[in-house]
Short mmCIF file of C-alpha atoms in Angstrom, two decimals:
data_model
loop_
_atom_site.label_atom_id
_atom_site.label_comp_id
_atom_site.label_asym_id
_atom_site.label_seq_id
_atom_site.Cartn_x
_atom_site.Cartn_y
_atom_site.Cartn_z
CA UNK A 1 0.00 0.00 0.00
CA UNK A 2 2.84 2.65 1.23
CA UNK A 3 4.21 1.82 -2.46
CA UNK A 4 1.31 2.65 -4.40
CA UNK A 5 1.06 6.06 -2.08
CA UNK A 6 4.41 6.77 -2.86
CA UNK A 7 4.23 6.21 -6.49
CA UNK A 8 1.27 8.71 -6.81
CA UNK A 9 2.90 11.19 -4.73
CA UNK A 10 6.23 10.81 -6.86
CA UNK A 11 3.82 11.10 -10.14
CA UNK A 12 2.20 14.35 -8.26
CA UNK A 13 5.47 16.13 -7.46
CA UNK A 14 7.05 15.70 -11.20
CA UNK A 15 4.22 18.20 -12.02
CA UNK A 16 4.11 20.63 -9.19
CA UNK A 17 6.65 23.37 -8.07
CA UNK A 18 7.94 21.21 -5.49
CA UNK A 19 9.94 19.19 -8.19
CA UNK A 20 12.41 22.05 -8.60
CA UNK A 21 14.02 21.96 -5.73
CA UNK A 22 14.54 25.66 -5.24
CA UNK A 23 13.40 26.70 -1.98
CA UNK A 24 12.67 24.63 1.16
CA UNK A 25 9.52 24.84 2.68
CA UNK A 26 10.21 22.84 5.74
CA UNK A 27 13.16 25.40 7.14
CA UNK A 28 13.84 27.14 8.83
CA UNK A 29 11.07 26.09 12.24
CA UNK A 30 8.84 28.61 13.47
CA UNK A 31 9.44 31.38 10.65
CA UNK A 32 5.36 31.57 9.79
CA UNK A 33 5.79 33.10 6.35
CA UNK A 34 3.97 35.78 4.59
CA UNK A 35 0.60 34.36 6.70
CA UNK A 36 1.17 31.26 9.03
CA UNK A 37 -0.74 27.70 9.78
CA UNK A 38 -3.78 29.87 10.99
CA UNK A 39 -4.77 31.86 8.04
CA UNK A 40 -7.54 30.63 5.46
CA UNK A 41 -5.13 30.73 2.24
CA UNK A 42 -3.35 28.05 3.81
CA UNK A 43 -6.53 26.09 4.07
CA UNK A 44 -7.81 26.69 0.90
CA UNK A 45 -4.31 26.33 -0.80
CA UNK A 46 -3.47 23.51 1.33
CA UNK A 47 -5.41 21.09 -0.28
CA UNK A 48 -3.67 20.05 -3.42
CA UNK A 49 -6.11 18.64 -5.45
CA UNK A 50 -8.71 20.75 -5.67
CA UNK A 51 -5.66 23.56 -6.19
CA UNK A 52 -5.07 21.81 -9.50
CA UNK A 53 -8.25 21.70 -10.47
CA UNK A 54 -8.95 25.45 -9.67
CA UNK A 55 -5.67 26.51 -11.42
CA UNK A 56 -6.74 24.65 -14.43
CA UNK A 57 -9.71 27.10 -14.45
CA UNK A 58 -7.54 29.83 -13.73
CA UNK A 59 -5.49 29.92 -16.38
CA UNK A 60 -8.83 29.19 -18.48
CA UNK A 61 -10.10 32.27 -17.20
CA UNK A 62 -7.01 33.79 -17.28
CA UNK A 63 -6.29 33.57 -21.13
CA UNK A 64 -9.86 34.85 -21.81
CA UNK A 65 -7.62 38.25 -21.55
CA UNK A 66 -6.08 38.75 -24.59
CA UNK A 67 -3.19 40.72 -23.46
CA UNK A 68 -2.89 38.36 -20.08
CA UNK A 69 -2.57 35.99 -23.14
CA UNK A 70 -0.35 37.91 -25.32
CA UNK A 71 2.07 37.96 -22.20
CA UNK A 72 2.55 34.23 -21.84
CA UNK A 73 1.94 33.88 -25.84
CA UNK A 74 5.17 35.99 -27.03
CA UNK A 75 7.71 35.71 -23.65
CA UNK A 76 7.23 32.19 -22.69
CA UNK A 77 7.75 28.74 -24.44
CA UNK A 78 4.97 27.12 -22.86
CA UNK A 79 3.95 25.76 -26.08
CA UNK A 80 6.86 23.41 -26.16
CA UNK A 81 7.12 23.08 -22.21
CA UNK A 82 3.37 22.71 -20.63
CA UNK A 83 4.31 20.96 -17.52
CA UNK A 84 7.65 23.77 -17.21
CA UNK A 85 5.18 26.65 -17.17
CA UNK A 86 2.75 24.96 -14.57
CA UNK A 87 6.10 23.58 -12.16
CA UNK A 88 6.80 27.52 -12.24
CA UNK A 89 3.26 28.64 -11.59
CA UNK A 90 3.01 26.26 -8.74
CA UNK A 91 6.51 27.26 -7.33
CA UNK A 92 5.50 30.65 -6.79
CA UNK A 93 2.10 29.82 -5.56
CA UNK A 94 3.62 27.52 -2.70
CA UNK A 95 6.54 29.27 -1.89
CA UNK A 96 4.54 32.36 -1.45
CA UNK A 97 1.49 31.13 0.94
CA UNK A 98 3.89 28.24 2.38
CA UNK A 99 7.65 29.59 2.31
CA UNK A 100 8.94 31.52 5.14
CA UNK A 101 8.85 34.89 4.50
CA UNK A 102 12.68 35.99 2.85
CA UNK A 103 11.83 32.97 0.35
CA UNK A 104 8.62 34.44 -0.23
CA UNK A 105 9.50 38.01 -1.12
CA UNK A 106 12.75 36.66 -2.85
CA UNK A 107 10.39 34.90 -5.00
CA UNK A 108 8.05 38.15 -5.43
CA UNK A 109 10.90 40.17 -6.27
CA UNK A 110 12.56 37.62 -8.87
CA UNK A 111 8.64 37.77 -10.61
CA UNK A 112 8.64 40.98 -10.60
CA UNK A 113 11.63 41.65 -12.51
CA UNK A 114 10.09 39.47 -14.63
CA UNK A 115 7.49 41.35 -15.08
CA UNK A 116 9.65 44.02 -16.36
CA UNK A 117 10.66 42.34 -19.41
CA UNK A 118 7.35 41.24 -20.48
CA UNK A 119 5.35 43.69 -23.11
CA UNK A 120 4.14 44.30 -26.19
CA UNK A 121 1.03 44.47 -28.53
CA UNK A 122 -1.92 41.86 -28.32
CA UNK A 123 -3.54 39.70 -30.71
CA UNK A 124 -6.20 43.30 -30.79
CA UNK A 125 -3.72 45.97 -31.59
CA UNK A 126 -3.34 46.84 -27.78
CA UNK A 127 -0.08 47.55 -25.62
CA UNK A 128 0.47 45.35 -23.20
CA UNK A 129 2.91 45.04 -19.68
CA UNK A 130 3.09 42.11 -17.67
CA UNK A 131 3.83 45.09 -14.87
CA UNK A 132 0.06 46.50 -15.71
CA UNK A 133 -1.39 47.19 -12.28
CA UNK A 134 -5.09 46.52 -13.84
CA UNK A 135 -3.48 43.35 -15.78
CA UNK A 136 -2.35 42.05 -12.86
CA UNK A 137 -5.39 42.45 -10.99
CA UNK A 138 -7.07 40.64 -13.88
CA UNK A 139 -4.67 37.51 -12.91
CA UNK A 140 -4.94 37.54 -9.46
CA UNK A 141 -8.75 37.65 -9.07
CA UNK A 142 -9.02 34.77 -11.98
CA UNK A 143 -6.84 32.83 -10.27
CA UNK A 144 -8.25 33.32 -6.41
CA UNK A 145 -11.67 33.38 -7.82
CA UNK A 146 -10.83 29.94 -9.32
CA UNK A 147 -9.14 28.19 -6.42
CA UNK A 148 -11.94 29.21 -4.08
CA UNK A 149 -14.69 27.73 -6.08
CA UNK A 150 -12.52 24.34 -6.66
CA UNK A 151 -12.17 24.47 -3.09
CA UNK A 152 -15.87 25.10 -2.09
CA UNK A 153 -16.64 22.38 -4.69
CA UNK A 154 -14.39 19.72 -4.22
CA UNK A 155 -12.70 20.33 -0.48
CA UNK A 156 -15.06 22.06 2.14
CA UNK A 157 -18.48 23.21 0.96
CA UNK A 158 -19.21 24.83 4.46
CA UNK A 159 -16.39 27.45 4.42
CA UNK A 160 -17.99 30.52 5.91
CA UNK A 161 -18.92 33.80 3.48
CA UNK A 162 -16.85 35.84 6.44
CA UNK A 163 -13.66 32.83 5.60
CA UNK A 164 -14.28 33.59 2.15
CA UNK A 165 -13.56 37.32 2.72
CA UNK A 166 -10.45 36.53 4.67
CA UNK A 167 -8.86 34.36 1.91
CA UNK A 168 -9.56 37.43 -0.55
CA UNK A 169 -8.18 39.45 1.97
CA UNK A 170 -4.76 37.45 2.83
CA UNK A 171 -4.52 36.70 -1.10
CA UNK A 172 -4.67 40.25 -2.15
CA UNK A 173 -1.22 40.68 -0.22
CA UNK A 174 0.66 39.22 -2.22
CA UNK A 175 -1.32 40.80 -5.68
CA UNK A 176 -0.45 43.97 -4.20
CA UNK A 177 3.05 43.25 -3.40
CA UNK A 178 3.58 42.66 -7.43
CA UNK A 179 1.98 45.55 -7.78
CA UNK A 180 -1.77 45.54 -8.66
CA UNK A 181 -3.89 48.04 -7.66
CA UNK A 182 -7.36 47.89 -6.75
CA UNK A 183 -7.68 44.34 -5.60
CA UNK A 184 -11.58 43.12 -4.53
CA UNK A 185 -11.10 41.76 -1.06
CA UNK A 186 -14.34 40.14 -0.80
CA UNK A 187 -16.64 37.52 -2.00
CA UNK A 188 -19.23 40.50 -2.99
CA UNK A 189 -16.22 42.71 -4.94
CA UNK A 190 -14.71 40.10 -6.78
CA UNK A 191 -18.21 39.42 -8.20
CA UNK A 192 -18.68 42.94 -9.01
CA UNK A 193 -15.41 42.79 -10.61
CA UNK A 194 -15.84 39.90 -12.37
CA UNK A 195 -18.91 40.98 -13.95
CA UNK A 196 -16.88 44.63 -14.88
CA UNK A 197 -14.34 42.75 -16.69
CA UNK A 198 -16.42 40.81 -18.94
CA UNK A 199 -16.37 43.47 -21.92
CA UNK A 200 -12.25 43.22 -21.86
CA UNK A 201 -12.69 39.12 -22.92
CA UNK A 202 -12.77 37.03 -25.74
CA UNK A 203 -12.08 33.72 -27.20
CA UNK A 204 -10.54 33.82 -29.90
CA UNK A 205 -8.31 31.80 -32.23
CA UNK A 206 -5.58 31.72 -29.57
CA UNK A 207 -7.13 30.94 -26.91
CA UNK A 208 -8.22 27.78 -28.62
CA UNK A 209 -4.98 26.83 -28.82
CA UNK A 210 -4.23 27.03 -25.28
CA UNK A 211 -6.91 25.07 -24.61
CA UNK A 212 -5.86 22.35 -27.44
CA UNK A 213 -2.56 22.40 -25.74
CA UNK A 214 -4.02 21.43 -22.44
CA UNK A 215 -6.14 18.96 -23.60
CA UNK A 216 -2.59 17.55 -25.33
CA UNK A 217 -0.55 18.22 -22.51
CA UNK A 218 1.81 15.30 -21.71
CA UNK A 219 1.23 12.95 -18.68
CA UNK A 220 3.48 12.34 -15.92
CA UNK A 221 3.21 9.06 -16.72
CA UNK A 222 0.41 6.74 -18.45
CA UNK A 223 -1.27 6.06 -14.78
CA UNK A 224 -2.09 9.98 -15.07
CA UNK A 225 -3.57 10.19 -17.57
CA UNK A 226 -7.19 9.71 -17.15
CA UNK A 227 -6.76 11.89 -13.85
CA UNK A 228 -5.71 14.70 -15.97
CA UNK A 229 -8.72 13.91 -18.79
CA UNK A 230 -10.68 14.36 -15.00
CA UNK A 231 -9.09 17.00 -13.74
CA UNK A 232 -9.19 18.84 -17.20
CA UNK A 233 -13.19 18.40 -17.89
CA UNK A 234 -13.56 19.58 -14.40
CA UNK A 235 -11.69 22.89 -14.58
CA UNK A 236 -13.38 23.77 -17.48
CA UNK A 237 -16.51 22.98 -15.73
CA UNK A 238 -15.42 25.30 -12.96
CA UNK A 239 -15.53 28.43 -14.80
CA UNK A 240 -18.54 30.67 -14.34
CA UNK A 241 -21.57 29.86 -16.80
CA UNK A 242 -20.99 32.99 -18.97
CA UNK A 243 -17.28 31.87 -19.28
CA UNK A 244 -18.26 28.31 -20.26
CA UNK A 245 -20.76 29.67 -22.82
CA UNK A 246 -17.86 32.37 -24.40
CA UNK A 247 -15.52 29.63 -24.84
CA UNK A 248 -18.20 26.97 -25.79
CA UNK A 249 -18.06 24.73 -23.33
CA UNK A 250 -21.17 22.83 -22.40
CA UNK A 251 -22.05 20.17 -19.92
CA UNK A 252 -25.38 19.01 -19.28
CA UNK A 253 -26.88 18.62 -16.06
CA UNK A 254 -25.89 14.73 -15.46
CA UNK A 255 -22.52 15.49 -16.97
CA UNK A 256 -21.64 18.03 -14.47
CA UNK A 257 -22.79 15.46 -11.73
CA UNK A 258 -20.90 12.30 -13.38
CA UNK A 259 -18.02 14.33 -13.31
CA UNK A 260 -18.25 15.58 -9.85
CA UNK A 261 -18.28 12.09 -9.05
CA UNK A 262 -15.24 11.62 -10.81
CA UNK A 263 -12.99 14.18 -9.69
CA UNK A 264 -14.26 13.88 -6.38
CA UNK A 265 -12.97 10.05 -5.95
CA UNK A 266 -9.54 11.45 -7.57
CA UNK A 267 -9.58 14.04 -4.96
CA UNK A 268 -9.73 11.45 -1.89
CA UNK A 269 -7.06 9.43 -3.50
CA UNK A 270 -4.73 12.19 -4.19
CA UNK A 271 -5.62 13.26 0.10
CA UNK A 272 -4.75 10.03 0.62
CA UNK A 273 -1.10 9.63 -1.43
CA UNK A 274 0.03 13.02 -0.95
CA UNK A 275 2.11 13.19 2.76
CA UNK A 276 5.05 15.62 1.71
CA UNK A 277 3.35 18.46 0.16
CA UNK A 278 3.66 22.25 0.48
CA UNK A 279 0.86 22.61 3.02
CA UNK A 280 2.40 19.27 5.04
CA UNK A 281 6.13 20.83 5.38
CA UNK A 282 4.96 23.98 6.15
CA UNK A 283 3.17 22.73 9.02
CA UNK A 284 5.70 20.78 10.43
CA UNK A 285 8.00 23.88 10.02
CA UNK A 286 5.67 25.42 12.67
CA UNK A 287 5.59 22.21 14.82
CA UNK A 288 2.03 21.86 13.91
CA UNK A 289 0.31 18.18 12.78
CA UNK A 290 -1.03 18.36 9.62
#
């Protein structure tokens, strides 16, 4: 049994940011990081499955944006290196809500340069900076908007509206800290400002391709793959309805239910294999069980 759990966990970590090696989540004990073991963000992003499932939707969401799509389209080769671009995404996402804090900000500070470097024209005829405060709101509320709905979907249905708020609130730190401005720090803004951003969207002939390149994106191994076809459908799924209908997505009523089912089941197993992760070291780190 321990070897089966191990071999999932080893098939988990070749695709998250953990596989890189770069920073050390369990060290050094006590240092709480950017939030510590009793702040909702290390609930929500604690739980590792439904975390891949809501970043799936993220970036989903995220590319609806043509120039948050232009960005990744002309600086990044994440056409030839799908599971690079998510190892990196996932880095910074533990590092920052797990790390202790002069890993986190090193981290913040290394994006940010990034950042610099990134700009251009979209697919539209409009300039575009990866340092745009508004842009960068755009990607932090599609992204937290995501991972809170995988959560409340697939991990703890009863988190509280006021819990809610506080994830938004914690979350929006580290936005800010790369620089967007106007963040929604509440369940009830970041549906306002959802709803405002809809005229900026579109799916369009590239954002097809993203998604063509996730459906095509290469397993782990051959055990993975029908847990990615899973977690795939289900992210897609995720998105708000209006978001489903732009990019023509459609799943019936049973289908949506089926599919719960499935990714559900692949949740509890992935619970169940996972012992080293992010939200596990950190933990530890603070002499806390996790």
């Amino acid at each position: 049994m321990n070897t089966l759990r191990n071999r999932i966990q080893n098939q988990v970590f070749r695709v998250n940011g953990l596989a890189l090696n770069e920073f050390d989540i369990s060290q050094p004990p006590g240092d709480p990081g950017l939030f510590g073991p009793d702040s909702v963000i290390w609930r929500v992003h604690g739980d590792f499955p439904s975390m891949l499932c809501g970043g799936i939707s993220a970036l989903l969401l995220q590319m609806l944006h043509p120039s948050a799509l232009a960005g990744v389209w002309d600086h990044s080769n994440f056409r030839q290196d799908m599971l690079g671009r998510l190892r990196r995404t996932s880095q910074f996402i533990a590092v920052t809500t797990f790390g202790n804090r002069h890993d986190a900000n090193v981290l913040i500070e290394r994006v940010k340069n990034i950042h610099l470097r990134v700009s251009g024209v979209d697919n539209y005829g409009q300039p575009y900076a990866a340092s745009d405060p508004h842009l960068l709101t755009w990607v932090h509320v599609a992204e937290t908007s995501a991972f809170l709905a995988s959560h409340l979907r697939f991990k703890n249905p009863r988190l509280s509206l006021a819990e809610q708020d506080r994830y938004y609130q914690e979350a929006a730190q580290i936005a800010e800290a790369l620089g967007a401005t106007g963040v929604p720090k509440s369940v009830e803004a970041v549906a306002r400002y959802l709803y405002s951003m809809r005229s900026e969207l579109r799916y369009d002939e590239r954002t097809a391709e993203v998604t063509r390149l996730l459906r095509q994106a290469p397993a782990p191994g051959w055990q993975a793959k029908p847990a990615m076809r899973v977690m795939l459908k289900s992210g897609m799924a995720l998105l708000p309805d209006w978001a489903q209908k732009m990019s023509g997505y459609h799943f019936s009523p049973l289908t949506r239910v089926l599919l719960d089912g499935e990714m559900r089941l692949l949740a509890k197993t992935l619970r169940w294999s996972i012992t080293r992760g992010a939200y596990h070291r950190a933990m530890l780190r603070m002499g806390r069980q996790p």
